Coordinates of C-alpha atoms in Angstrom, one line a residue:
M1487 CA 0.1 -0.3 0.0
T1488 CA 1.3 3.4 -0.9
I1489 CA 0.1 6.3 1.3
E1490 CA 1.1 10.0 -0.6
R1491 CA -1.4 12.1 0.4
V1492 CA -2.3 12.4 4.2
V1493 CA -4.6 14.6 6.2
V1494 CA -3.3 15.8 9.7
T1495 CA -5.8 16.9 12.0
G1496 CA -4.9 18.9 15.0
G1497 CA -1.7 20.1 13.0
S1498 CA -1.0 22.9 15.1
G1499 CA -0.4 21.0 18.4
K1500 CA 2.5 19.3 19.9
A1501 CA 2.1 16.0 18.3
G1502 CA 0.5 17.7 15.0
R1503 CA 3.3 19.8 14.6
A1504 CA 6.0 17.0 14.8
V1505 CA 3.9 14.5 12.4
V1506 CA 3.1 17.4 9.8
A1507 CA 7.1 18.0 9.7
D1508 CA 7.9 14.2 9.7
L1509 CA 5.8 13.2 6.9
S1510 CA 6.5 16.3 4.8
E1511 CA 10.2 15.7 5.2
R1512 CA 9.7 12.1 3.6
G1513 CA 8.0 13.5 0.6
M1514 CA 4.4 13.0 1.3
D1515 CA 1.6 15.5 0.4
V1516 CA 0.4 16.8 3.9
L1517 CA -2.7 19.0 4.7
S1518 CA -2.5 20.4 8.3
V1519 CA -5.8 20.9 9.6
D1520 CA -6.9 22.7 12.8
I1521 CA -9.4 24.6 14.5
A1522 CA -7.4 28.1 14.1
A1523 CA -4.8 29.2 11.8
S1524 CA -1.3 28.9 12.4
M1525 CA 0.6 32.1 12.8
D1526 CA 3.6 30.9 11.2
P1527 CA 3.5 31.8 7.5
D1528 CA 5.7 28.7 6.6
D1529 CA 3.3 26.4 8.2
P1530 CA -0.2 27.0 6.4
T1531 CA -2.9 25.4 8.3
L1532 CA -6.6 24.6 6.5
V1533 CA -9.0 26.1 9.4
V1534 CA -11.6 23.3 9.6
D1535 CA -14.2 22.6 12.1
L1536 CA -14.5 18.9 12.5
V1537 CA -17.6 18.8 14.2
D1538 CA -19.3 19.7 11.2
L1539 CA -19.5 16.8 9.0
G1540 CA -19.7 18.8 5.8
E1541 CA -16.4 20.4 6.3
T1542 CA -14.7 17.2 7.4
L1543 CA -15.9 15.3 4.2
E1544 CA -14.6 18.3 1.8
T1545 CA -11.5 18.6 3.7
L1546 CA -10.7 14.5 3.4
D1547 CA -11.9 14.3 -0.1
G1548 CA -8.9 13.2 -2.7
Y1549 CA -6.4 11.8 0.1
D1550 CA -5.0 8.5 1.2
A1551 CA -5.2 8.6 4.6
V1552 CA -5.8 10.7 7.9
V1553 CA -3.7 11.1 11.1
H1554 CA -6.6 12.1 13.7
L1555 CA -5.0 14.1 16.3
A1556 CA -7.4 16.9 17.0
A1557 CA -9.3 17.1 20.3
V1558 CA -9.5 18.8 23.6
P1559 CA -6.3 17.3 24.7
A1560 CA -7.0 16.6 28.6
P1561 CA -9.5 16.9 31.1
G1562 CA -10.1 20.6 32.8
I1563 CA -9.7 22.6 29.7
R1564 CA -13.1 22.7 29.1
P1565 CA -16.5 21.8 30.7
E1566 CA -16.9 17.9 30.8
G1567 CA -19.5 17.7 28.4
A1568 CA -18.2 20.0 25.7
T1569 CA -15.0 17.9 26.0
F1570 CA -16.7 14.8 25.4
T1571 CA -19.1 16.0 22.7
N1572 CA -16.1 17.8 20.8
N1573 CA -13.8 14.9 21.1
L1574 CA -16.6 12.1 20.0
L1575 CA -18.3 14.1 17.4
S1576 CA -15.2 15.3 15.6
T1577 CA -13.7 11.6 15.7
Y1578 CA -17.1 10.5 14.3
N1579 CA -17.1 12.6 11.4
V1580 CA -13.3 11.9 10.8
F1581 CA -14.3 8.2 10.6
T1582 CA -17.3 8.6 8.7
A1583 CA -15.4 10.8 6.0
A1584 CA -12.9 8.1 5.8
A1585 CA -15.4 5.4 5.3
R1586 CA -17.5 7.3 2.8
L1587 CA -14.4 8.6 0.8
G1588 CA -12.7 5.3 0.9
L1589 CA -9.5 6.2 2.5
D1590 CA -6.9 3.6 2.7
R1591 CA -5.9 4.0 6.3
V1592 CA -7.2 5.9 9.5
V1593 CA -4.5 6.5 12.1
W1594 CA -5.8 8.4 15.3
A1595 CA -4.7 9.5 18.8
S1596 CA -6.3 7.6 21.4
S1597 CA -4.9 8.2 25.1
E1598 CA -2.7 6.4 27.9
T1599 CA -5.5 7.7 30.0
L1600 CA -7.7 4.9 28.8
I1601 CA -5.8 2.4 31.4
G1602 CA -6.9 4.2 34.6
L1603 CA -5.0 7.5 34.8
P1604 CA -4.4 9.0 37.1
F1605 CA -4.1 6.3 39.6
E1606 CA -6.0 7.7 42.4
R1607 CA -9.0 5.7 42.3
E1608 CA -7.5 2.5 41.6
S1609 CA -3.8 1.2 41.4
P1610 CA -2.5 -0.4 37.9
R1611 CA -3.5 -4.1 38.0
Y1612 CA -0.2 -5.0 36.9
A1613 CA 3.0 -3.4 35.5
P1614 CA 4.3 -2.9 32.9
I1615 CA 1.2 -2.1 31.6
D1616 CA 0.2 -3.2 28.3
E1617 CA -2.7 -3.0 25.7
D1618 CA -4.6 -6.0 27.5
H1619 CA -4.8 -4.1 31.0
P1620 CA -8.4 -3.2 31.7
L1621 CA -9.9 0.1 30.3
L1622 CA -10.7 1.9 33.3
P1623 CA -11.4 5.6 31.9
E1624 CA -11.3 8.4 35.0
S1625 CA -12.4 11.7 33.1
H1626 CA -14.9 12.7 30.1
Y1627 CA -11.9 13.1 28.5
S1628 CA -10.7 9.4 28.6
L1629 CA -14.2 8.4 28.3
S1630 CA -14.5 10.1 24.7
K1631 CA -11.3 7.8 23.7
L1632 CA -12.9 4.7 25.1
A1633 CA -16.0 5.7 23.0
G1634 CA -13.8 6.5 20.1
E1635 CA -11.9 3.1 20.0
A1636 CA -15.5 1.2 20.2
I1637 CA -16.6 3.3 17.3
A1638 CA -13.3 2.6 15.3
A1639 CA -14.0 -1.1 15.7
Q1640 CA -17.5 -0.8 14.0
F1641 CA -16.4 1.3 11.2
H1642 CA -13.6 -1.2 10.4
R1643 CA -16.3 -4.0 10.5
W1644 CA -18.3 -1.8 7.8
S1645 CA -15.8 -0.4 5.5
G1646 CA -12.9 -3.0 5.7
I1647 CA -10.5 0.1 6.5
P1648 CA -7.8 -0.5 8.9
F1649 CA -8.1 1.6 12.1
V1650 CA -4.9 2.5 14.2
A1651 CA -5.4 3.8 17.7
L1652 CA -2.5 5.5 19.3
R1653 CA -2.4 5.1 23.1
I1654 CA -0.1 8.4 23.4
S1655 CA 1.8 9.0 26.6
N1656 CA 2.5 12.6 28.0
I1657 CA 3.7 14.3 25.1
M1658 CA 7.3 16.3 25.5
E1659 CA 9.1 18.7 23.2
P1660 CA 12.7 19.2 24.0
H1661 CA 12.2 22.3 26.0
D1662 CA 9.9 20.5 28.2
Y1663 CA 13.0 18.4 29.6
E1664 CA 14.3 21.1 31.8
R1665 CA 11.3 20.6 34.1
F1666 CA 12.3 16.9 34.7
P1667 CA 15.0 17.4 37.4
G1668 CA 11.7 18.7 39.6
F1669 CA 10.2 15.1 39.7
W1670 CA 13.2 13.2 40.9
D1671 CA 13.3 13.8 44.7
D1672 CA 9.5 12.8 45.0
P1673 CA 8.3 9.8 43.2
T1674 CA 4.7 10.4 43.9
I1675 CA 4.7 13.6 41.5
R1676 CA 4.7 11.4 38.3
A1677 CA 3.1 8.0 39.5
W1678 CA -0.2 9.3 38.1
N1679 CA 1.1 7.7 34.9
L1680 CA 3.8 5.3 36.0
W1681 CA 6.4 8.2 35.2
G1682 CA 5.7 7.7 31.4
Y1683 CA 6.4 10.4 28.7
V1684 CA 6.9 10.4 25.0
D1685 CA 8.8 12.7 22.7
A1686 CA 6.7 14.4 19.9
R1687 CA 9.2 13.4 17.3
D1688 CA 8.5 9.8 18.5
V1689 CA 4.9 10.1 18.3
A1690 CA 5.4 11.4 14.7
Q1691 CA 7.4 8.0 13.9
A1692 CA 4.8 6.1 15.5
A1693 CA 2.1 7.7 13.2
R1694 CA 4.2 7.4 10.1
R1695 CA 4.7 3.7 10.7
S1696 CA 1.3 3.1 11.5
L1697 CA 0.4 4.4 8.0
T1698 CA 1.9 1.5 6.3
A1699 CA 2.0 -1.2 9.0
D1700 CA 0.5 -4.6 8.6
V1701 CA -2.5 -4.0 10.5
D1702 CA -6.1 -5.2 9.1
G1703 CA -8.4 -4.3 12.1
A1704 CA -9.1 -1.7 14.3
E1705 CA -6.1 -2.1 16.8
A1706 CA -4.5 0.0 19.4
F1707 CA -1.1 0.4 20.6
L1708 CA 0.8 2.3 23.6
V1709 CA 3.1 4.7 22.3
A1710 CA 5.6 5.8 25.1
A1711 CA 9.6 6.5 25.5
A1712 CA 11.7 3.5 26.2
D1713 CA 12.5 4.9 29.5
T1714 CA 10.8 6.5 32.3
C1715 CA 11.1 10.4 33.4
M1716 CA 13.0 9.3 36.4
T1717 CA 16.5 8.7 37.7
T1718 CA 15.3 6.2 40.2
P1719 CA 15.3 2.5 38.6
S1720 CA 12.1 1.4 37.6
A1721 CA 11.6 -1.4 39.9
D1722 CA 12.4 0.7 42.8
L1723 CA 9.6 3.1 41.8
L1724 CA 7.1 0.7 41.7
G1725 CA 8.5 -0.7 45.0
S1726 CA 8.0 2.6 46.9
V1727 CA 4.8 3.9 45.5
Y1728 CA 2.9 0.8 44.4
P1729 CA 4.4 -2.3 46.5
D1730 CA 1.5 -4.4 45.9
V1731 CA 1.3 -4.2 42.2
E1732 CA 1.9 -7.4 40.4
V1733 CA 5.1 -7.3 38.3
R1734 CA 5.4 -9.0 35.1
G1735 CA 8.5 -10.0 33.6
G1736 CA 11.8 -8.4 34.3
V1737 CA 11.9 -4.7 34.9
E1738 CA 15.3 -3.6 34.4
G1739 CA 17.2 -0.2 34.6
H1740 CA 14.9 2.6 33.6
T1741 CA 12.9 0.9 31.2
T1742 CA 9.3 2.1 30.5
L1743 CA 6.4 0.9 32.9
L1744 CA 4.0 1.5 29.6
S1745 CA 4.8 -1.6 27.4
I1746 CA 5.6 -0.6 24.2
D1747 CA 6.4 -4.3 23.1
R1748 CA 3.4 -4.4 20.9
A1749 CA 4.1 -1.4 19.0
R1750 CA 7.6 -2.3 18.5
A1751 CA 6.6 -6.0 17.0
R1752 CA 3.5 -4.6 15.1
L1753 CA 4.3 -1.2 13.6
G1754 CA 7.9 -1.5 13.8
Y1755 CA 8.3 1.4 16.5
E1756 CA 11.5 2.3 18.3
P1757 CA 11.8 5.3 20.5
E1758 CA 14.9 7.5 19.2
F1759 CA 14.4 10.3 21.7
S1760 CA 15.1 10.5 25.4
W1761 CA 15.3 13.2 28.1
R1762 CA 18.7 11.8 28.8
D1763 CA 19.8 13.3 25.6
H1764 CA 18.9 16.7 26.8
V1765 CA 19.6 16.9 30.5
E1766 CA 22.0 15.5 32.7
G1767 CA 20.5 13.1 35.4

């Protein structure tokens, strides 16, 4: 399968900027779409309201695939109902347009929050967490992502189009790493997502690989860095904050506790960036 023309929704966001740059650098014809115009004249953005099905259909027409990243990106930014409605309806419209227009592939941003983040009501069932961990949404934001994954499964069934959901960890750009030393003395600060993060450039890699990976159905993959954001070894972090959580397999060094084994095996994803390249630990 050859993917040449791609729409990236949410192209002005952290992940979106990286995905647009990554795909463009590899010669793809990329249309960046967002709810607001880019202020950078060298980064043109088509202003589209994805809550409007007609606008969404017109935008995706003539393209091979879509990388759908547009969303209210976290709880607490807009009222709960507005967050859920925006995220669910925009995702429904993108999926509908992809199916009606016969796109070859849909790659979209689900979320690590589906696994129970932040771990306040319940602790993780086991660690490292993988895609088989129970889905325990704790906010209207994560509930919208859970609904999106369910809808993707049905759109795949109806259309045969592969839908790749990326359960993306906490996205960082290089300038964000200067904050990491503030986490190191207190392991509880970042325990809410098992000390996970991912570089925006690695999100772009995962999205690019998802466009052509051998995926036939509607599948979800955790996307995180290869390490944690901490200087303390991962096994010690678990022992100090989650001593009763079952540890499955070996946890060595600073390895991520959000397992990326499935993304490695199925997508060919391999993180290339770490905070350790920018900050002395």
